[in-house]
Amino acid sequence: MNSIKTDLLVDAKGLACPMPIVRTKKSMNEIEAGQVLEIQATDKGSKADMQAWAKSSGHQYLGTIEEGDVLKHYLRKSSNEETIERKHPHVTSNEELVKKLEARENIVVLDVRESAEYAFNHIPNAISIPLGELDERISELDKDDEIYVVCRTGSRSDLASQKLAEKDFTKVNNVVPGMSAWSGITSTLNK
Protein backbone atom coordinates (compact mmCIF):
# COMPACT_ATOMS: atom_id res chain seq x y z
CA MET A 1 0.00 0.00 0.00
CA ASN A 2 1.15 3.53 -0.69
CA SER A 3 2.29 5.38 2.39
CA ILE A 4 0.19 8.39 3.25
CA LYS A 5 2.04 11.70 3.42
CA THR A 6 1.61 13.36 6.79
CA ASP A 7 3.18 16.36 8.45
CA LEU A 8 3.40 15.12 12.04
CA LEU A 9 3.18 11.73 13.77
CA VAL A 10 1.53 11.49 17.19
CA ASP A 11 2.34 8.39 19.26
CA ALA A 12 -0.61 7.59 21.52
CA LYS A 13 -0.03 3.83 21.65
CA GLY A 14 -0.78 2.29 25.06
CA LEU A 15 -2.78 5.31 26.18
CA ALA A 16 -6.46 5.16 27.19
CA CYS A 17 -9.16 7.76 26.72
CA PRO A 18 -8.87 10.77 26.89
CA MET A 19 -5.08 10.80 26.34
CA PRO A 20 -5.09 10.13 22.55
CA ILE A 21 -7.34 13.20 22.12
CA VAL A 22 -5.23 15.27 24.54
CA ARG A 23 -2.08 14.48 22.54
CA THR A 24 -3.90 15.09 19.24
CA LYS A 25 -5.17 18.48 20.40
CA LYS A 26 -1.68 19.52 21.57
CA SER A 27 -0.12 18.38 18.28
CA MET A 28 -2.81 20.10 16.20
CA ASN A 29 -1.61 23.39 17.73
CA GLU A 30 1.92 22.66 16.44
CA ILE A 31 1.00 22.33 12.75
CA GLU A 32 -0.27 24.79 10.16
CA ALA A 33 -3.74 24.90 8.60
CA GLY A 34 -4.07 22.29 5.88
CA GLN A 35 -1.42 19.99 7.28
CA VAL A 36 -2.15 16.37 8.17
CA LEU A 37 -1.61 14.51 11.46
CA GLU A 38 -1.17 10.76 11.81
CA ILE A 39 -2.18 9.58 15.28
CA GLN A 40 -1.18 6.04 16.21
CA ALA A 41 -3.28 4.57 19.01
CA THR A 42 -4.10 1.17 20.47
CA ASP A 43 -7.29 2.24 22.29
CA LYS A 44 -10.11 0.71 20.20
CA GLY A 45 -12.44 3.55 21.24
CA SER A 46 -10.10 6.12 19.74
CA LYS A 47 -11.69 5.86 16.27
CA ALA A 48 -15.06 7.16 17.47
CA ASP A 49 -13.29 9.65 19.73
CA MET A 50 -11.19 11.06 16.85
CA GLN A 51 -14.22 11.40 14.58
CA ALA A 52 -16.24 13.17 17.27
CA TRP A 53 -13.38 15.44 18.33
CA ALA A 54 -12.57 16.41 14.72
CA LYS A 55 -16.21 17.26 14.05
CA SER A 56 -16.60 19.31 17.26
CA SER A 57 -13.31 21.18 16.75
CA GLY A 58 -13.86 21.87 13.05
CA HIS A 59 -10.92 19.76 11.84
CA GLN A 60 -11.30 17.18 9.07
CA TYR A 61 -11.29 13.47 9.96
CA LEU A 62 -9.84 11.70 6.90
CA GLY A 63 -9.97 8.07 7.98
CA THR A 64 -8.40 5.28 9.99
CA ILE A 65 -6.25 2.35 8.92
CA GLU A 66 -5.86 -0.68 11.20
CA GLU A 67 -2.47 -2.38 11.19
CA GLY A 68 -2.51 -5.18 13.72
CA ASP A 69 -3.32 -3.68 17.13
CA VAL A 70 -2.47 -0.14 15.98
CA LEU A 71 -5.11 2.27 14.70
CA LYS A 72 -3.63 4.95 12.45
CA HIS A 73 -5.95 7.97 12.43
CA TYR A 74 -5.53 10.77 9.89
CA LEU A 75 -6.79 14.31 10.57
CA ARG A 76 -6.33 17.52 8.59
CA LYS A 77 -6.09 20.83 10.43
CA SER A 78 -8.87 23.18 9.44
CA SER A 79 -8.32 26.59 7.96
CA ASN A 80 -10.48 29.52 7.05
CA GLU A 81 -10.52 28.34 3.40
CA GLU A 82 -14.32 28.30 3.32
CA THR A 83 -14.39 32.08 3.65
CA ILE A 84 -11.98 32.86 0.80
CA GLU A 85 -13.61 34.79 -2.02
CA ARG A 86 -13.68 32.85 -5.28
CA LYS A 87 -12.03 34.61 -8.20
CA HIS A 88 -11.76 32.09 -11.07
CA PRO A 89 -14.55 32.95 -13.55
CA HIS A 90 -15.34 29.41 -14.75
CA VAL A 91 -17.22 27.53 -12.05
CA THR A 92 -19.21 24.32 -12.41
CA SER A 93 -21.26 22.28 -9.98
CA ASN A 94 -20.64 18.79 -8.66
CA GLU A 95 -23.76 17.69 -10.56
CA GLU A 96 -22.40 18.97 -13.88
CA LEU A 97 -19.13 17.11 -13.33
CA VAL A 98 -21.02 13.90 -12.50
CA LYS A 99 -22.94 14.23 -15.80
CA LYS A 100 -19.70 14.68 -17.76
CA LEU A 101 -18.11 11.67 -16.04
CA GLU A 102 -21.20 9.49 -16.63
CA ALA A 103 -21.21 10.53 -20.31
CA ARG A 104 -17.52 9.53 -20.43
CA GLU A 105 -16.57 12.90 -21.88
CA ASN A 106 -12.88 13.42 -22.56
CA ILE A 107 -12.04 15.52 -19.51
CA VAL A 108 -9.35 15.60 -16.82
CA VAL A 109 -10.24 15.77 -13.13
CA LEU A 110 -7.47 17.42 -11.10
CA ASP A 111 -7.67 16.89 -7.32
CA VAL A 112 -5.62 19.55 -5.48
CA ARG A 113 -6.28 18.32 -1.93
CA GLU A 114 -3.47 16.93 0.20
CA SER A 115 -2.39 13.39 -0.68
CA ALA A 116 -3.89 11.97 2.54
CA GLU A 117 -7.30 13.48 1.68
CA TYR A 118 -7.05 12.00 -1.82
CA ALA A 119 -6.04 8.58 -0.50
CA PHE A 120 -9.14 8.20 1.65
CA ASN A 121 -11.69 9.43 -0.90
CA HIS A 122 -11.33 10.61 -4.50
CA ILE A 123 -13.01 10.62 -7.89
CA PRO A 124 -11.82 7.58 -9.89
CA ASN A 125 -8.99 8.41 -12.32
CA ALA A 126 -8.54 11.91 -10.87
CA ILE A 127 -4.97 13.21 -11.02
CA SER A 128 -3.66 14.06 -7.56
CA ILE A 129 -1.47 17.16 -7.45
CA PRO A 130 -1.74 18.95 -4.07
CA LEU A 131 -2.08 22.73 -4.41
CA GLY A 132 1.34 23.26 -2.79
CA GLU A 133 2.98 21.10 -5.50
CA LEU A 134 1.11 22.54 -8.50
CA ASP A 135 3.79 25.03 -9.58
CA GLU A 136 6.53 22.40 -9.85
CA ARG A 137 4.23 19.70 -11.32
CA ILE A 138 2.23 21.79 -13.80
CA SER A 139 4.10 20.15 -16.70
CA GLU A 140 2.19 16.93 -15.91
CA LEU A 141 -0.93 18.62 -17.32
CA ASP A 142 -1.81 19.32 -20.97
CA LYS A 143 -2.94 22.86 -21.85
CA ASP A 144 -5.30 21.44 -24.51
CA ASP A 145 -7.27 19.33 -21.99
CA GLU A 146 -10.58 20.37 -20.47
CA ILE A 147 -9.68 20.35 -16.76
CA TYR A 148 -12.08 20.17 -13.81
CA VAL A 149 -10.34 21.13 -10.55
CA VAL A 150 -11.64 19.76 -7.24
CA CYS A 151 -10.75 20.18 -3.58
CA ARG A 152 -12.79 19.85 -0.41
CA THR A 153 -14.87 23.05 -0.64
CA GLY A 154 -13.93 24.85 -3.85
CA SER A 155 -11.42 27.28 -2.35
CA ARG A 156 -8.11 25.51 -3.01
CA SER A 157 -9.47 24.49 -6.42
CA ASP A 158 -10.24 28.17 -7.10
CA LEU A 159 -6.61 29.09 -6.36
CA ALA A 160 -5.39 26.18 -8.53
CA SER A 161 -7.70 27.24 -11.36
CA GLN A 162 -6.29 30.76 -11.18
CA LYS A 163 -2.72 29.39 -11.31
CA LEU A 164 -3.54 27.26 -14.35
CA ALA A 165 -5.21 30.21 -16.11
CA GLU A 166 -2.09 32.32 -15.45
CA LYS A 167 -0.05 29.59 -17.21
CA ASP A 168 -2.25 29.78 -20.33
CA PHE A 169 -4.55 26.85 -19.57
CA THR A 170 -7.80 28.01 -21.21
CA LYS A 171 -10.29 25.21 -20.44
CA VAL A 172 -10.23 25.16 -16.63
CA ASN A 173 -13.32 24.81 -14.42
CA ASN A 174 -13.46 25.11 -10.64
CA VAL A 175 -15.84 22.47 -9.20
CA VAL A 176 -17.95 23.81 -6.31
CA PRO A 177 -18.63 22.73 -3.59
CA GLY A 178 -16.19 19.89 -4.27
CA MET A 179 -15.56 16.72 -2.28
CA SER A 180 -17.31 17.96 0.88
CA ALA A 181 -20.64 17.41 -0.92
CA TRP A 182 -19.61 14.91 -3.62
CA SER A 183 -22.31 12.31 -4.31
CA GLY A 184 -20.75 10.71 -7.40
CA ILE A 185 -18.64 7.57 -7.53
CA THR A 186 -15.48 7.59 -5.41
CA SER A 187 -12.43 5.41 -4.84
CA THR A 188 -10.59 4.91 -1.57
CA LEU A 189 -7.51 3.14 -0.28
CA ASN A 190 -9.51 -0.09 -0.29
CA LYS A 191 -10.80 0.12 -3.88
mmCIF file with all atom_site columns, N, CA and C in Angstrom, residues 3-13 15 20 22-32 35-42 50 65 67 70-75:
data_model
loop_
_atom_site.group_PDB
_atom_site.id
_atom_site.type_symbol
_atom_site.label_atom_id
_atom_site.label_alt_id
_atom_site.label_comp_id
_atom_site.label_asym_id
_atom_site.label_entity_id
_atom_site.label_seq_id
_atom_site.pdbx_PDB_ins_code
_atom_site.Cartn_x
_atom_site.Cartn_y
_atom_site.Cartn_z
_atom_site.occupancy
_atom_site.B_iso_or_equiv
_atom_site.pdbx_formal_charge
_atom_site.auth_seq_id
_atom_site.auth_comp_id
_atom_site.auth_asym_id
_atom_site.auth_atom_id
_atom_site.pdbx_PDB_model_num
ATOM 1   N N  . SER A 1 3  ? 2.279   4.706  1.103  1.00 0.00 ? 3  SER A N  1
ATOM 2   C CA . SER A 1 3  ? 2.291   5.378  2.394  1.00 0.00 ? 3  SER A CA 1
ATOM 3   C C  . SER A 1 3  ? 1.596   6.727  2.234  1.00 0.00 ? 3  SER A C  1
ATOM 4   N N  . ILE A 1 4  ? 0.945   7.139  3.272  1.00 0.00 ? 4  ILE A N  1
ATOM 5   C CA . ILE A 1 4  ? 0.192   8.393  3.255  1.00 0.00 ? 4  ILE A CA 1
ATOM 6   C C  . ILE A 1 4  ? 1.092   9.496  3.784  1.00 0.00 ? 4  ILE A C  1
ATOM 7   N N  . LYS A 1 5  ? 1.177   10.589 3.033  1.00 0.00 ? 5  LYS A N  1
ATOM 8   C CA . LYS A 1 5  ? 2.040   11.705 3.423  1.00 0.00 ? 5  LYS A CA 1
ATOM 9   C C  . LYS A 1 5  ? 1.378   12.483 4.558  1.00 0.00 ? 5  LYS A C  1
ATOM 10  N N  . THR A 1 6  ? 2.104   12.599 5.655  1.00 0.00 ? 6  THR A N  1
ATOM 11  C CA . THR A 1 6  ? 1.609   13.360 6.794  1.00 0.00 ? 6  THR A CA 1
ATOM 12  C C  . THR A 1 6  ? 2.674   14.366 7.215  1.00 0.00 ? 6  THR A C  1
ATOM 13  N N  . ASP A 1 7  ? 2.260   15.318 8.015  1.00 0.00 ? 7  ASP A N  1
ATOM 14  C CA . ASP A 1 7  ? 3.182   16.359 8.453  1.00 0.00 ? 7  ASP A CA 1
ATOM 15  C C  . ASP A 1 7  ? 3.697   16.152 9.866  1.00 0.00 ? 7  ASP A C  1
ATOM 16  N N  . LEU A 1 8  ? 2.977   15.360 10.660 1.00 0.00 ? 8  LEU A N  1
ATOM 17  C CA . LEU A 1 8  ? 3.396   15.117 12.037 1.00 0.00 ? 8  LEU A CA 1
ATOM 18  C C  . LEU A 1 8  ? 2.809   13.798 12.513 1.00 0.00 ? 8  LEU A C  1
ATOM 19  N N  . LEU A 1 9  ? 3.614   13.002 13.206 1.00 0.00 ? 9  LEU A N  1
ATOM 20  C CA . LEU A 1 9  ? 3.180   11.726 13.772 1.00 0.00 ? 9  LEU A CA 1
ATOM 21  C C  . LEU A 1 9  ? 2.990   11.887 15.270 1.00 0.00 ? 9  LEU A C  1
ATOM 22  N N  . VAL A 1 10 ? 1.832   11.437 15.766 1.00 0.00 ? 10 VAL A N  1
ATOM 23  C CA . VAL A 1 10 ? 1.530   11.488 17.191 1.00 0.00 ? 10 VAL A CA 1
ATOM 24  C C  . VAL A 1 10 ? 1.475   10.056 17.703 1.00 0.00 ? 10 VAL A C  1
ATOM 25  N N  . ASP A 1 11 ? 2.321   9.736  18.683 1.00 0.00 ? 11 ASP A N  1
ATOM 26  C CA . ASP A 1 11 ? 2.342   8.393  19.259 1.00 0.00 ? 11 ASP A CA 1
ATOM 27  C C  . ASP A 1 11 ? 1.465   8.374  20.508 1.00 0.00 ? 11 ASP A C  1
ATOM 28  N N  . ALA A 1 12 ? 0.296   7.717  20.378 1.00 0.00 ? 12 ALA A N  1
ATOM 29  C CA . ALA A 1 12 ? -0.615  7.594  21.520 1.00 0.00 ? 12 ALA A CA 1
ATOM 30  C C  . ALA A 1 12 ? -0.848  6.116  21.832 1.00 0.00 ? 12 ALA A C  1
ATOM 31  N N  . LYS A 1 13 ? 0.100   5.267  21.402 1.00 0.00 ? 13 LYS A N  1
ATOM 32  C CA . LYS A 1 13 ? -0.027  3.827  21.651 1.00 0.00 ? 13 LYS A CA 1
ATOM 33  C C  . LYS A 1 13 ? 0.073   3.562  23.151 1.00 0.00 ? 13 LYS A C  1
ATOM 34  N N  . LEU A 1 15 ? -2.068  4.318  25.393 1.00 0.00 ? 15 LEU A N  1
ATOM 35  C CA . LEU A 1 15 ? -2.782  5.314  26.183 1.00 0.00 ? 15 LEU A CA 1
ATOM 36  C C  . LEU A 1 15 ? -4.287  5.106  26.066 1.00 0.00 ? 15 LEU A C  1
ATOM 37  N N  . PRO A 1 20 ? -5.331  9.951  23.985 1.00 0.00 ? 20 PRO A N  1
ATOM 38  C CA . PRO A 1 20 ? -5.086  10.129 22.549 1.00 0.00 ? 20 PRO A CA 1
ATOM 39  C C  . PRO A 1 20 ? -5.615  11.473 22.031 1.00 0.00 ? 20 PRO A C  1
ATOM 40  N N  . VAL A 1 22 ? -6.060  14.226 23.927 1.00 0.00 ? 22 VAL A N  1
ATOM 41  C CA . VAL A 1 22 ? -5.232  15.269 24.539 1.00 0.00 ? 22 VAL A CA 1
ATOM 42  C C  . VAL A 1 22 ? -3.960  15.472 23.717 1.00 0.00 ? 22 VAL A C  1
ATOM 43  N N  . ARG A 1 23 ? -3.302  14.373 23.346 1.00 0.00 ? 23 ARG A N  1
ATOM 44  C CA . ARG A 1 23 ? -2.077  14.479 22.536 1.00 0.00 ? 23 ARG A CA 1
ATOM 45  C C  . ARG A 1 23 ? -2.382  15.030 21.140 1.00 0.00 ? 23 ARG A C  1
ATOM 46  N N  . THR A 1 24 ? -3.512  14.612 20.571 1.00 0.00 ? 24 THR A N  1
ATOM 47  C CA . THR A 1 24 ? -3.896  15.094 19.235 1.00 0.00 ? 24 THR A CA 1
ATOM 48  C C  . THR A 1 24 ? -4.134  16.596 19.266 1.00 0.00 ? 24 THR A C  1
ATOM 49  N N  . LYS A 1 25 ? -4.874  17.053 20.275 1.00 0.00 ? 25 LYS A N  1
ATOM 50  C CA . LYS A 1 25 ? -5.171  18.483 20.396 1.00 0.00 ? 25 LYS A CA 1
ATOM 51  C C  . LYS A 1 25 ? -3.883  19.298 20.532 1.00 0.00 ? 25 LYS A C  1
ATOM 52  N N  . LYS A 1 26 ? -2.956  18.823 21.375 1.00 0.00 ? 26 LYS A N  1
ATOM 53  C CA . LYS A 1 26 ? -1.676  19.518 21.565 1.00 0.00 ? 26 LYS A CA 1
ATOM 54  C C  . LYS A 1 26 ? -0.900  19.559 20.249 1.00 0.00 ? 26 LYS A C  1
ATOM 55  N N  . SER A 1 27 ? -0.865  18.444 19.549 1.00 0.00 ? 27 SER A N  1
ATOM 56  C CA . SER A 1 27 ? -0.120  18.378 18.279 1.00 0.00 ? 27 SER A CA 1
ATOM 57  C C  . SER A 1 27 ? -0.772  19.221 17.192 1.00 0.00 ? 27 SER A C  1
ATOM 58  N N  . MET A 1 28 ? -2.093  19.305 17.201 1.00 0.00 ? 28 MET A N  1
ATOM 59  C CA . MET A 1 28 ? -2.808  20.103 16.202 1.00 0.00 ? 28 MET A CA 1
ATOM 60  C C  . MET A 1 28 ? -2.382  21.568 16.309 1.00 0.00 ? 28 MET A C  1
ATOM 61  N N  . ASN A 1 29 ? -2.054  22.011 17.524 1.00 0.00 ? 29 ASN A N  1
ATOM 62  C CA . ASN A 1 29 ? -1.606  23.388 17.731 1.00 0.00 ? 29 ASN A CA 1
ATOM 63  C C  . ASN A 1 29 ? -0.198  23.626 17.184 1.00 0.00 ? 29 ASN A C  1
ATOM 64  N N  . GLU A 1 30 ? 0.552   22.546 16.918 1.00 0.00 ? 30 GLU A N  1
ATOM 65  C CA . GLU A 1 30 ? 1.924   22.662 16.441 1.00 0.00 ? 30 GLU A CA 1
ATOM 66  C C  . GLU A 1 30 ? 2.037   22.677 14.912 1.00 0.00 ? 30 GLU A C  1
ATOM 67  N N  . ILE A 1 31 ? 0.937   22.370 14.204 1.00 0.00 ? 31 ILE A N  1
ATOM 68  C CA . ILE A 1 31 ? 0.999   22.328 12.746 1.00 0.00 ? 31 ILE A CA 1
ATOM 69  C C  . ILE A 1 31 ? 0.194   23.472 12.144 1.00 0.00 ? 31 ILE A C  1
ATOM 70  N N  . GLU A 1 32 ? 0.410   23.699 10.855 1.00 0.00 ? 32 GLU A N  1
ATOM 71  C CA . GLU A 1 32 ? -0.274  24.788 10.162 1.00 0.00 ? 32 GLU A CA 1
ATOM 72  C C  . GLU A 1 32 ? -1.576  24.301 9.538  1.00 0.00 ? 32 GLU A C  1
ATOM 73  N N  . GLN A 1 35 ? -2.330  21.110 7.099  1.00 0.00 ? 35 GLN A N  1
ATOM 74  C CA . GLN A 1 35 ? -1.416  19.994 7.284  1.00 0.00 ? 35 GLN A CA 1
ATOM 75  C C  . GLN A 1 35 ? -2.142  18.803 7.904  1.00 0.00 ? 35 GLN A C  1
ATOM 76  N N  . VAL A 1 36 ? -1.516  17.617 7.768  1.00 0.00 ? 36 VAL A N  1
ATOM 77  C CA . VAL A 1 36 ? -2.152  16.370 8.173  1.00 0.00 ? 36 VAL A CA 1
ATOM 78  C C  . VAL A 1 36 ? -1.390  15.709 9.318  1.00 0.00 ? 36 VAL A C  1
ATOM 79  N N  . LEU A 1 37 ? -2.151  15.261 10.325 1.00 0.00 ? 37 LEU A N  1
ATOM 80  C CA . LEU A 1 37 ? -1.607  14.513 11.464 1.00 0.00 ? 37 LEU A CA 1
ATOM 81  C C  . LEU A 1 37 ? -1.882  13.028 11.275 1.00 0.00 ? 37 LEU A C  1
ATOM 82  N N  . GLU A 1 38 ? -0.930  12.191 11.671 1.00 0.00 ? 38 GLU A N  1
ATOM 83  C CA . GLU A 1 38 ? -1.168  10.756 11.813 1.00 0.00 ? 38 GLU A CA 1
ATOM 84  C C  . GLU A 1 38 ? -1.076  10.469 13.301 1.00 0.00 ? 38 GLU A C  1
ATOM 85  N N  . ILE A 1 39 ? -2.152  9.921  13.862 1.00 0.00 ? 39 ILE A N  1
ATOM 86  C CA . ILE A 1 39 ? -2.181  9.581  15.277 1.00 0.00 ? 39 ILE A CA 1
ATOM 87  C C  . ILE A 1 39 ? -2.212  8.070  15.384 1.00 0.00 ? 39 ILE A C  1
ATOM 88  N N  . GLN A 1 40 ? -1.206  7.487  16.026 1.00 0.00 ? 40 GLN A N  1
ATOM 89  C CA . GLN A 1 40 ? -1.175  6.042  16.214 1.00 0.00 ? 40 GLN A CA 1
ATOM 90  C C  . GLN A 1 40 ? -1.639  5.734  17.625 1.00 0.00 ? 40 GLN A C  1
ATOM 91  N N  . ALA A 1 41 ? -2.692  4.901  17.715 1.00 0.00 ? 41 ALA A N  1
ATOM 92  C CA . ALA A 1 41 ? -3.277  4.573  19.011 1.00 0.00 ? 41 ALA A CA 1
ATOM 93  C C  . ALA A 1 41 ? -3.607  3.087  19.067 1.00 0.00 ? 41 ALA A C  1
ATOM 94  N N  . THR A 1 42 ? -3.690  2.569  20.276 1.00 0.00 ? 42 THR A N  1
ATOM 95  C CA . THR A 1 42 ? -4.096  1.170  20.467 1.00 0.00 ? 42 THR A CA 1
ATOM 96  C C  . THR A 1 42 ? -5.453  1.087  21.157 1.00 0.00 ? 42 THR A C  1
ATOM 97  N N  . MET A 1 50 ? -11.832 10.172 17.831 1.00 0.00 ? 50 MET A N  1
ATOM 98  C CA . MET A 1 50 ? -11.185 11.057 16.854 1.00 0.00 ? 50 MET A CA 1
ATOM 99  C C  . MET A 1 50 ? -12.221 11.686 15.919 1.00 0.00 ? 50 MET A C  1
ATOM 100 N N  . ILE A 1 65 ? -6.757  3.607  9.446  1.00 0.00 ? 65 ILE A N  1
ATOM 101 C CA . ILE A 1 65 ? -6.250  2.349  8.917  1.00 0.00 ? 65 ILE A CA 1
ATOM 102 C C  . ILE A 1 65 ? -5.821  1.502  10.108 1.00 0.00 ? 65 ILE A C  1
ATOM 103 N N  . GLU A 1 67 ? -3.621  -1.515 11.469 1.00 0.00 ? 67 GLU A N  1
ATOM 104 C CA . GLU A 1 67 ? -2.469  -2.375 11.193 1.00 0.00 ? 67 GLU A CA 1
ATOM 105 C C  . GLU A 1 67 ? -2.170  -3.142 12.465 1.00 0.00 ? 67 GLU A C  1
ATOM 106 N N  . VAL A 1 70 ? -2.629  -1.599 16.061 1.00 0.00 ? 70 VAL A N  1
ATOM 107 C CA . VAL A 1 70 ? -2.469  -0.139 15.983 1.00 0.00 ? 70 VAL A CA 1
ATOM 108 C C  . VAL A 1 70 ? -3.502  0.463  15.029 1.00 0.00 ? 70 VAL A C  1
ATOM 109 N N  . LEU A 1 71 ? -4.179  1.487  15.525 1.00 0.00 ? 71 LEU A N  1
ATOM 110 C CA . LEU A 1 71 ? -5.107  2.267  14.702 1.00 0.00 ? 71 LEU A CA 1
ATOM 111 C C  . LEU A 1 71 ? -4.367  3.533  14.281 1.00 0.00 ? 71 LEU A C  1
ATOM 112 N N  . LYS A 1 72 ? -4.278  3.745  12.960 1.00 0.00 ? 72 LYS A N  1
ATOM 113 C CA . LYS A 1 72 ? -3.631  4.954  12.447 1.00 0.00 ? 72 LYS A CA 1
ATOM 114 C C  . LYS A 1 72 ? -4.726  5.895  11.973 1.00 0.00 ? 72 LYS A C  1
ATOM 115 N N  . HIS A 1 73 ? -4.916  6.974  12.740 1.00 0.00 ? 73 HIS A N  1
ATOM 116 C CA . HIS A 1 73 ? -5.951  7.965  12.432 1.00 0.00 ? 73 HIS A CA 1
ATOM 117 C C  . HIS A 1 73 ? -5.304  9.122  11.673 1.00 0.00 ? 73 HIS A C  1
ATOM 118 N N  . TYR A 1 74 ? -6.035  9.661  10.674 1.00 0.00 ? 74 TYR A N  1
ATOM 119 C CA . TYR A 1 74 ? -5.532  10.774 9.892  1.00 0.00 ? 74 TYR A CA 1
ATOM 120 C C  . TYR A 1 74 ? -6.504  11.939 9.993  1.00 0.00 ? 74 TYR A C  1
ATOM 121 N N  . LEU A 1 75 ? -5.983  13.098 10.433 1.00 0.00 ? 75 LEU A N  1
ATOM 122 C CA . LEU A 1 75 ? -6.785  14.308 10.572 1.00 0.00 ? 75 LEU A CA 1
ATOM 123 C C  . LEU A 1 75 ? -6.073  15.462 9.876  1.00 0.00 ? 75 LEU A C  1
#
